[in-house]
PDB file of C-alpha atoms in Angstrom:
ATOM      1  CA  MET A   1      33.215  -9.714  38.411  1.00 61.00           C
ATOM      2  CA  SER A   2      32.522  -7.587  35.456  1.00 81.00           C
ATOM      3  CA  SER A   3      29.968  -4.867  36.146  1.00 90.00           C
ATOM      4  CA  ILE A   4      27.257  -4.102  33.473  1.00 94.00           C
ATOM      5  CA  LEU A   5      24.897  -1.118  33.466  1.00 96.00           C
ATOM      6  CA  ILE A   6      21.502  -1.514  31.942  1.00 96.00           C
ATOM      7  CA  VAL A   7      19.614   1.694  31.012  1.00 96.00           C
ATOM      8  CA  ASP A   8      15.936   1.290  30.027  1.00 95.00           C
ATOM      9  CA  ASP A   9      12.782   2.818  31.288  1.00 92.00           C
ATOM     10  CA  GLU A  10      10.787  -0.391  30.983  1.00 92.00           C
ATOM     11  CA  PRO A  11      10.890  -2.234  34.301  1.00 93.00           C
ATOM     12  CA  GLN A  12      10.161  -5.522  32.696  1.00 93.00           C
ATOM     13  CA  ILE A  13      13.173  -5.335  30.394  1.00 92.00           C
ATOM     14  CA  LEU A  14      15.415  -4.272  33.324  1.00 94.00           C
ATOM     15  CA  GLU A  15      14.203  -7.217  35.346  1.00 94.00           C
ATOM     16  CA  ILE A  16      14.586  -9.777  32.537  1.00 94.00           C
ATOM     17  CA  LEU A  17      17.967  -8.695  31.339  1.00 94.00           C
ATOM     18  CA  SER A  18      19.289  -8.253  34.904  1.00 94.00           C
ATOM     19  CA  SER A  19      18.202 -11.881  35.590  1.00 94.00           C
ATOM     20  CA  TYR A  20      19.857 -13.278  32.566  1.00 93.00           C
ATOM     21  CA  LEU A  21      23.105 -11.456  33.041  1.00 93.00           C
ATOM     22  CA  ARG A  22      23.396 -12.209  36.663  1.00 92.00           C
ATOM     23  CA  LYS A  23      22.925 -15.925  35.931  1.00 90.00           C
ATOM     24  CA  GLU A  24      25.953 -15.515  33.693  1.00 89.00           C
ATOM     25  CA  GLY A  25      28.044 -14.169  36.512  1.00 88.00           C
ATOM     26  CA  TYR A  26      27.880 -10.503  35.859  1.00 90.00           C
ATOM     27  CA  HIS A  27      27.372  -7.770  38.376  1.00 92.00           C
ATOM     28  CA  VAL A  28      24.396  -5.808  37.162  1.00 94.00           C
ATOM     29  CA  LEU A  29      23.550  -2.123  37.751  1.00 95.00           C
ATOM     30  CA  THR A  30      20.351  -0.493  36.403  1.00 96.00           C
ATOM     31  CA  ALA A  31      19.087   2.982  35.609  1.00 96.00           C
ATOM     32  CA  SER A  32      15.713   4.102  34.194  1.00 95.00           C
ATOM     33  CA  GLU A  33      16.821   7.596  33.155  1.00 95.00           C
ATOM     34  CA  GLY A  34      19.726   9.074  31.259  1.00 94.00           C
ATOM     35  CA  GLY A  35      20.839  11.375  34.077  1.00 94.00           C
ATOM     36  CA  GLU A  36      21.040   8.462  36.580  1.00 95.00           C
ATOM     37  CA  ALA A  37      23.009   6.437  34.031  1.00 95.00           C
ATOM     38  CA  LEU A  38      25.555   9.227  33.640  1.00 95.00           C
ATOM     39  CA  GLU A  39      25.936   9.352  37.374  1.00 94.00           C
ATOM     40  CA  ILE A  40      26.607   5.619  37.626  1.00 94.00           C
ATOM     41  CA  ALA A  41      29.003   5.656  34.764  1.00 93.00           C
ATOM     42  CA  GLU A  42      31.049   8.325  36.474  1.00 91.00           C
ATOM     43  CA  THR A  43      31.017   6.422  39.864  1.00 90.00           C
ATOM     44  CA  TYR A  44      31.520   2.829  38.954  1.00 88.00           C
ATOM     45  CA  PRO A  45      34.162   1.086  36.874  1.00 87.00           C
ATOM     46  CA  LEU A  46      31.963  -0.578  34.178  1.00 91.00           C
ATOM     47  CA  ALA A  47      32.847  -3.364  31.797  1.00 90.00           C
ATOM     48  CA  LEU A  48      29.880  -2.603  29.449  1.00 93.00           C
ATOM     49  CA  ILE A  49      26.737  -0.306  29.102  1.00 96.00           C
ATOM     50  CA  ILE A  50      23.425  -1.613  27.675  1.00 96.00           C
ATOM     51  CA  LEU A  51      21.660   1.674  26.629  1.00 95.00           C
ATOM     52  CA  ASP A  52      18.126   2.063  25.406  1.00 92.00           C
ATOM     53  CA  LEU A  53      17.703   4.848  22.625  1.00 89.00           C
ATOM     54  CA  MET A  54      14.471   6.181  24.056  1.00 89.00           C
ATOM     55  CA  LEU A  55      14.624   7.463  27.674  1.00 92.00           C
ATOM     56  CA  PRO A  56      12.192   9.760  29.474  1.00 93.00           C
ATOM     57  CA  ASP A  57      14.680  12.660  30.317  1.00 93.00           C
ATOM     58  CA  ARG A  58      16.963  12.501  27.318  1.00 91.00           C
ATOM     59  CA  THR A  59      17.887  10.284  24.374  1.00 90.00           C
ATOM     60  CA  GLY A  60      20.165   7.252  24.441  1.00 90.00           C
ATOM     61  CA  GLU A  61      22.255   9.118  21.791  1.00 89.00           C
ATOM     62  CA  ASP A  62      22.769  12.157  24.074  1.00 92.00           C
ATOM     63  CA  VAL A  63      23.765   9.810  26.849  1.00 93.00           C
ATOM     64  CA  CYS A  64      26.279   7.934  24.521  1.00 91.00           C
ATOM     65  CA  ARG A  65      27.796  11.265  23.454  1.00 89.00           C
ATOM     66  CA  GLU A  66      28.247  12.286  27.041  1.00 91.00           C
ATOM     67  CA  ILE A  67      29.896   8.934  28.017  1.00 91.00           C
ATOM     68  CA  ARG A  68      32.246   9.052  25.023  1.00 86.00           C
ATOM     69  CA  LYS A  69      33.624  12.500  26.221  1.00 84.00           C
ATOM     70  CA  THR A  70      35.459  10.702  29.072  1.00 83.00           C
ATOM     71  CA  SER A  71      35.144   7.019  28.542  1.00 84.00           C
ATOM     72  CA  ARG A  72      35.646   4.235  25.949  1.00 80.00           C
ATOM     73  CA  VAL A  73      33.504   1.629  27.867  1.00 87.00           C
ATOM     74  CA  PRO A  74      31.747  -0.624  25.270  1.00 89.00           C
ATOM     75  CA  ILE A  75      28.095   0.453  24.642  1.00 92.00           C
ATOM     76  CA  LEU A  76      25.410  -1.781  23.265  1.00 92.00           C
ATOM     77  CA  MET A  77      22.427   0.230  22.053  1.00 89.00           C
ATOM     78  CA  LEU A  78      18.980  -1.075  22.268  1.00 89.00           C
ATOM     79  CA  THR A  79      16.410   0.477  19.918  1.00 83.00           C
ATOM     80  CA  ALA A  80      13.101  -0.019  18.142  1.00 78.00           C
ATOM     81  CA  LYS A  81      14.468   1.603  15.065  1.00 69.00           C
ATOM     82  CA  SER A  82      15.588  -0.944  12.521  1.00 63.00           C
ATOM     83  CA  GLY A  83      16.719   1.383   9.674  1.00 66.00           C
ATOM     84  CA  GLU A  84      20.246   1.316   8.496  1.00 66.00           C
ATOM     85  CA  ALA A  85      20.616   5.061   8.895  1.00 69.00           C
ATOM     86  CA  ASP A  86      19.649   4.751  12.580  1.00 66.00           C
ATOM     87  CA  ARG A  87      22.266   2.061  13.158  1.00 67.00           C
ATOM     88  CA  ILE A  88      25.012   4.026  11.392  1.00 70.00           C
ATOM     89  CA  ARG A  89      24.142   7.128  13.350  1.00 71.00           C
ATOM     90  CA  GLY A  90      24.497   5.299  16.607  1.00 69.00           C
ATOM     91  CA  LEU A  91      27.923   3.844  15.536  1.00 71.00           C
ATOM     92  CA  GLU A  92      29.058   7.219  14.554  1.00 72.00           C
ATOM     93  CA  ILE A  93      28.453   8.651  17.993  1.00 75.00           C
ATOM     94  CA  GLY A  94      30.308   5.826  19.670  1.00 78.00           C
ATOM     95  CA  ALA A  95      27.993   2.807  20.073  1.00 82.00           C
ATOM     96  CA  ASP A  96      29.915  -0.558  19.669  1.00 82.00           C
ATOM     97  CA  ASP A  97      26.746  -2.693  18.758  1.00 84.00           C
ATOM     98  CA  TYR A  98      23.030  -2.330  17.975  1.00 82.00           C
ATOM     99  CA  LEU A  99      20.251  -4.573  18.966  1.00 86.00           C
ATOM    100  CA  VAL A 100      16.727  -4.005  17.621  1.00 85.00           C
ATOM    101  CA  LYS A 101      13.664  -4.655  19.816  1.00 84.00           C
ATOM    102  CA  PRO A 102      12.094  -7.019  20.205  1.00 85.00           C
ATOM    103  CA  PHE A 103      14.984  -9.293  20.769  1.00 87.00           C
ATOM    104  CA  SER A 104      15.820 -12.506  22.627  1.00 90.00           C
ATOM    105  CA  PRO A 105      17.540 -12.168  25.999  1.00 91.00           C
ATOM    106  CA  ARG A 106      19.873 -14.974  24.975  1.00 90.00           C
ATOM    107  CA  GLU A 107      20.864 -13.045  21.850  1.00 89.00           C
ATOM    108  CA  LEU A 108      21.698 -10.078  24.063  1.00 91.00           C
ATOM    109  CA  VAL A 109      23.747 -12.320  26.369  1.00 91.00           C
ATOM    110  CA  ALA A 110      25.652 -13.630  23.333  1.00 88.00           C
ATOM    111  CA  ARG A 111      26.426 -10.113  22.163  1.00 87.00           C
ATOM    112  CA  VAL A 112      27.621  -9.082  25.630  1.00 90.00           C
ATOM    113  CA  ARG A 113      30.012 -12.014  25.754  1.00 86.00           C
ATOM    114  CA  ALA A 114      31.304 -11.424  22.253  1.00 83.00           C
ATOM    115  CA  ILE A 115      31.880  -7.622  23.016  1.00 83.00           C
ATOM    116  CA  LEU A 116      33.742  -8.471  26.319  1.00 83.00           C
ATOM    117  CA  ARG A 117      35.741 -11.205  24.600  1.00 78.00           C
ATOM    118  CA  ARG A 118      36.952  -8.833  22.013  1.00 73.00           C
ATOM    119  CA  MET A 119      37.895  -6.297  24.587  1.00 68.00           C
ATOM    120  CA  GLY A 120      39.856  -9.034  26.458  1.00 63.00           C
ATOM    121  CA  ASP A 121      41.866  -9.939  23.357  1.00 51.00           C
ATOM    122  CA  TYR A 122      44.022  -6.883  23.810  1.00 49.00           C
ATOM    123  CA  GLN A 123      44.509  -7.004  27.590  1.00 48.00           C
ATOM    124  CA  SER A 124      47.644  -9.080  27.337  1.00 44.00           C
ATOM    125  CA  LEU A 125      49.270  -7.141  24.576  1.00 44.00           C
ATOM    126  CA  SER A 126      51.979  -4.606  25.406  1.00 47.00           C
ATOM    127  CA  ASP A 127      53.325  -3.853  21.961  1.00 70.00           C
ATOM    128  CA  LEU A 128      54.045  -0.253  21.139  1.00 76.00           C
ATOM    129  CA  ILE A 129      53.669   0.472  17.454  1.00 82.00           C
ATOM    130  CA  GLU A 130      55.072   3.631  15.915  1.00 82.00           C
ATOM    131  CA  MET A 131      54.144   4.638  12.474  1.00 81.00           C
ATOM    132  CA  GLY A 132      55.706   8.123  11.843  1.00 81.00           C
ATOM    133  CA  GLU A 133      53.633  10.663  13.774  1.00 87.00           C
ATOM    134  CA  LEU A 134      51.167   7.983  14.962  1.00 89.00           C
ATOM    135  CA  THR A 135      51.773   5.782  18.005  1.00 88.00           C
ATOM    136  CA  VAL A 136      49.516   2.977  19.010  1.00 87.00           C
ATOM    137  CA  SER A 137      49.920   1.163  22.400  1.00 84.00           C
ATOM    138  CA  LEU A 138      48.078  -2.081  22.139  1.00 77.00           C
ATOM    139  CA  GLY A 139      48.469  -2.932  25.862  1.00 71.00           C
ATOM    140  CA  GLU A 140      47.336   0.389  27.119  1.00 74.00           C
ATOM    141  CA  LYS A 141      44.782   0.759  24.342  1.00 78.00           C
ATOM    142  CA  ARG A 142      46.110   4.235  23.650  1.00 83.00           C
ATOM    143  CA  ILE A 143      46.601   6.276  20.483  1.00 90.00           C
ATOM    144  CA  LEU A 144      48.846   9.284  20.075  1.00 90.00           C
ATOM    145  CA  LEU A 145      49.046  11.581  17.048  1.00 91.00           C
ATOM    146  CA  ARG A 146      51.977  13.981  17.210  1.00 89.00           C
ATOM    147  CA  GLY A 147      52.267  13.260  20.942  1.00 87.00           C
ATOM    148  CA  LYS A 148      48.661  14.161  21.674  1.00 91.00           C
ATOM    149  CA  PRO A 149      45.908  11.533  22.666  1.00 90.00           C
ATOM    150  CA  VAL A 150      43.286  10.530  20.181  1.00 92.00           C
ATOM    151  CA  GLU A 151      39.986   9.529  21.595  1.00 89.00           C
ATOM    152  CA  THR A 152      38.401   6.515  19.905  1.00 88.00           C
ATOM    153  CA  THR A 153      35.619   4.092  20.728  1.00 85.00           C
ATOM    154  CA  PRO A 154      36.640   0.450  21.583  1.00 82.00           C
ATOM    155  CA  ASN A 155      35.735  -0.735  18.054  1.00 84.00           C
ATOM    156  CA  GLU A 156      37.586   2.091  16.382  1.00 88.00           C
ATOM    157  CA  PHE A 157      40.673   1.204  18.553  1.00 88.00           C
ATOM    158  CA  ARG A 158      40.472  -2.451  17.662  1.00 87.00           C
ATOM    159  CA  LEU A 159      40.164  -1.711  13.926  1.00 90.00           C
ATOM    160  CA  LEU A 160      43.099   0.589  13.948  1.00 91.00           C
ATOM    161  CA  ALA A 161      45.114  -1.832  16.049  1.00 88.00           C
ATOM    162  CA  THR A 162      44.383  -4.572  13.519  1.00 88.00           C
ATOM    163  CA  LEU A 163      45.497  -2.436  10.621  1.00 90.00           C
ATOM    164  CA  VAL A 164      48.655  -1.099  12.137  1.00 87.00           C
ATOM    165  CA  ARG A 165      49.824  -4.575  13.149  1.00 83.00           C
ATOM    166  CA  TYR A 166      49.918  -5.630   9.494  1.00 82.00           C
ATOM    167  CA  PRO A 167      50.837  -2.527   7.495  1.00 84.00           C
ATOM    168  CA  GLY A 168      50.452  -2.946   3.745  1.00 87.00           C
ATOM    169  CA  ARG A 169      48.050  -5.883   4.080  1.00 89.00           C
ATOM    170  CA  THR A 170      44.761  -5.430   2.280  1.00 91.00           C
ATOM    171  CA  TRP A 171      41.766  -6.451   4.449  1.00 91.00           C
ATOM    172  CA  THR A 172      38.273  -7.191   3.093  1.00 91.00           C
ATOM    173  CA  ARG A 173      35.329  -5.887   4.986  1.00 89.00           C
ATOM    174  CA  ASP A 174      34.400  -9.423   5.944  1.00 86.00           C
ATOM    175  CA  GLU A 175      37.872 -10.143   7.348  1.00 87.00           C
ATOM    176  CA  LEU A 176      37.790  -6.901   9.375  1.00 88.00           C
ATOM    177  CA  VAL A 177      34.282  -7.706  10.737  1.00 85.00           C
ATOM    178  CA  GLU A 178      35.555 -11.091  11.919  1.00 82.00           C
ATOM    179  CA  GLU A 179      38.718  -9.619  13.416  1.00 81.00           C
ATOM    180  CA  VAL A 180      37.274  -6.539  15.018  1.00 81.00           C
ATOM    181  CA  LEU A 181      33.518  -7.239  15.550  1.00 75.00           C
ATOM    182  CA  GLY A 182      33.655 -11.165  15.859  1.00 70.00           C
ATOM    183  CA  ILE A 183      32.341 -13.829  13.829  1.00 55.00           C
ATOM    184  CA  ASP A 184      29.061 -13.707  15.661  1.00 53.00           C
ATOM    185  CA  PHE A 185      28.424 -10.027  14.766  1.00 59.00           C
ATOM    186  CA  PHE A 186      24.893  -9.821  13.222  1.00 56.00           C
ATOM    187  CA  GLY A 187      25.080  -6.464  11.339  1.00 57.00           C
ATOM    188  CA  SER A 188      26.162  -5.369   7.942  1.00 59.00           C
ATOM    189  CA  ASP A 189      29.835  -5.323   6.820  1.00 61.00           C
ATOM    190  CA  ARG A 190      29.246  -1.768   5.933  1.00 75.00           C
ATOM    191  CA  THR A 191      29.671  -1.053   9.625  1.00 82.00           C
ATOM    192  CA  ILE A 192      33.368  -1.153   8.948  1.00 88.00           C
ATOM    193  CA  ASP A 193      32.973   1.803   6.563  1.00 89.00           C
ATOM    194  CA  THR A 194      31.470   3.860   9.386  1.00 88.00           C
ATOM    195  CA  HIS A 195      34.418   3.025  11.674  1.00 90.00           C
ATOM    196  CA  ILE A 196      36.914   3.833   8.947  1.00 92.00           C
ATOM    197  CA  LYS A 197      35.287   7.142   8.352  1.00 93.00           C
ATOM    198  CA  ASN A 198      35.408   8.011  12.025  1.00 91.00           C
ATOM    199  CA  LEU A 199      39.059   6.986  12.287  1.00 93.00           C
ATOM    200  CA  ARG A 200      40.089   9.087   9.370  1.00 94.00           C
ATOM    201  CA  GLN A 201      38.390  12.066  10.890  1.00 94.00           C
ATOM    202  CA  LYS A 202      40.601  11.525  13.941  1.00 94.00           C
ATOM    203  CA  ILE A 203      44.032  10.676  12.572  1.00 94.00           C
ATOM    204  CA  GLU A 204      44.182  12.030   9.045  1.00 93.00           C
ATOM    205  CA  ASP A 205      44.985  15.673   8.261  1.00 92.00           C
ATOM    206  CA  ASP A 206      42.637  15.449   5.223  1.00 93.00           C
ATOM    207  CA  PRO A 207      40.171  12.544   5.572  1.00 91.00           C
ATOM    208  CA  ARG A 208      39.284  12.937   1.920  1.00 92.00           C
ATOM    209  CA  GLN A 209      42.908  12.220   0.993  1.00 92.00           C
ATOM    210  CA  PRO A 210      44.070   9.708   3.730  1.00 92.00           C
ATOM    211  CA  VAL A 211      47.736   9.036   4.245  1.00 91.00           C
ATOM    212  CA  PHE A 212      47.401   6.122   6.810  1.00 93.00           C
ATOM    213  CA  ILE A 213      44.195   4.351   6.010  1.00 94.00           C
ATOM    214  CA  LYS A 214      43.842   3.629   2.272  1.00 94.00           C
ATOM    215  CA  THR A 215      40.862   2.252   0.371  1.00 94.00           C
ATOM    216  CA  VAL A 216      41.600  -0.609  -1.923  1.00 92.00           C
ATOM    217  CA  TYR A 217      38.848  -0.252  -4.323  1.00 91.00           C
ATOM    218  CA  GLY A 218      36.750  -3.525  -4.859  1.00 86.00           C
ATOM    219  CA  LEU A 219      38.552  -5.141  -2.010  1.00 88.00           C
ATOM    220  CA  GLY A 220      38.676  -3.264   1.239  1.00 91.00           C
ATOM    221  CA  TYR A 221      41.234  -1.292   3.214  1.00 94.00           C
ATOM    222  CA  ARG A 222      44.977  -1.267   4.175  1.00 93.00           C
ATOM    223  CA  PHE A 223      47.235   0.722   6.544  1.00 92.00           C
ATOM    224  CA  ASP A 224      50.237   2.275   4.817  1.00 88.00           C
ATOM    225  CA  SER A 225      53.448   2.858   6.676  1.00 74.00           C
ATOM    226  CA  PRO A 226      54.737   6.484   6.525  1.00 62.00           C
ATOM    227  CA  ASP A 227      57.657   5.704   4.262  1.00 54.00           C
ATOM    228  CA  LYS A 228      55.273   3.928   1.814  1.00 46.00           C
ATOM    229  CA  SER A 229      52.719   6.739   1.945  1.00 41.00           C
ATOM    230  CA  ARG A 230      55.335   9.343   1.207  1.00 40.00           C
ATOM    231  CA  GLY A 231      56.631   7.350  -1.735  1.00 38.00           C
TER     232      GLY A 231
END
């Protein structure tokens, strides 16, 4: 049974979401403060965290940053802020999806299913892909650059895994949204740009002149093999 942690300081939201998710067969844990959420995240093996942006002891963004230091568990952020800049900031610090309040509990359940389904797509893969100094293990969901681990969010890993499996192929943003985030993703296709920016910061020596992940202007992105990028 997959365990999901809901972090929100509103008892009614905790009660409603817990009820919906339990009916779907999930094991639900709850926390009303950020500190409590971090303790649970360190103690229990979680499949997903639903994290409110506004908490009484610290912000959801701070909690997300702390979790991302040690874990790639998917994080669905809840917020009353609907601005694009707020969503992008959340994605940059490691959130996998954003849901703006007020929302339908059924929509949240649908997003939870979609996130967990995307995570499961890579469980059976054991391929090891080596591209020069970059190694991607699809089965272990692990990235190495010059033999050293590269920490990524689940969506960043899925994006890189998609690109490296088809080197030289140009992907449009819409194609990457469908492949990485799912056809039921509700946000902007510019979300892909944020993930690409984050990946370049982690695997490129000079993110402004990328060797691996290239922009195909007017179309989208492609991953270049080392031999091609040197040519």
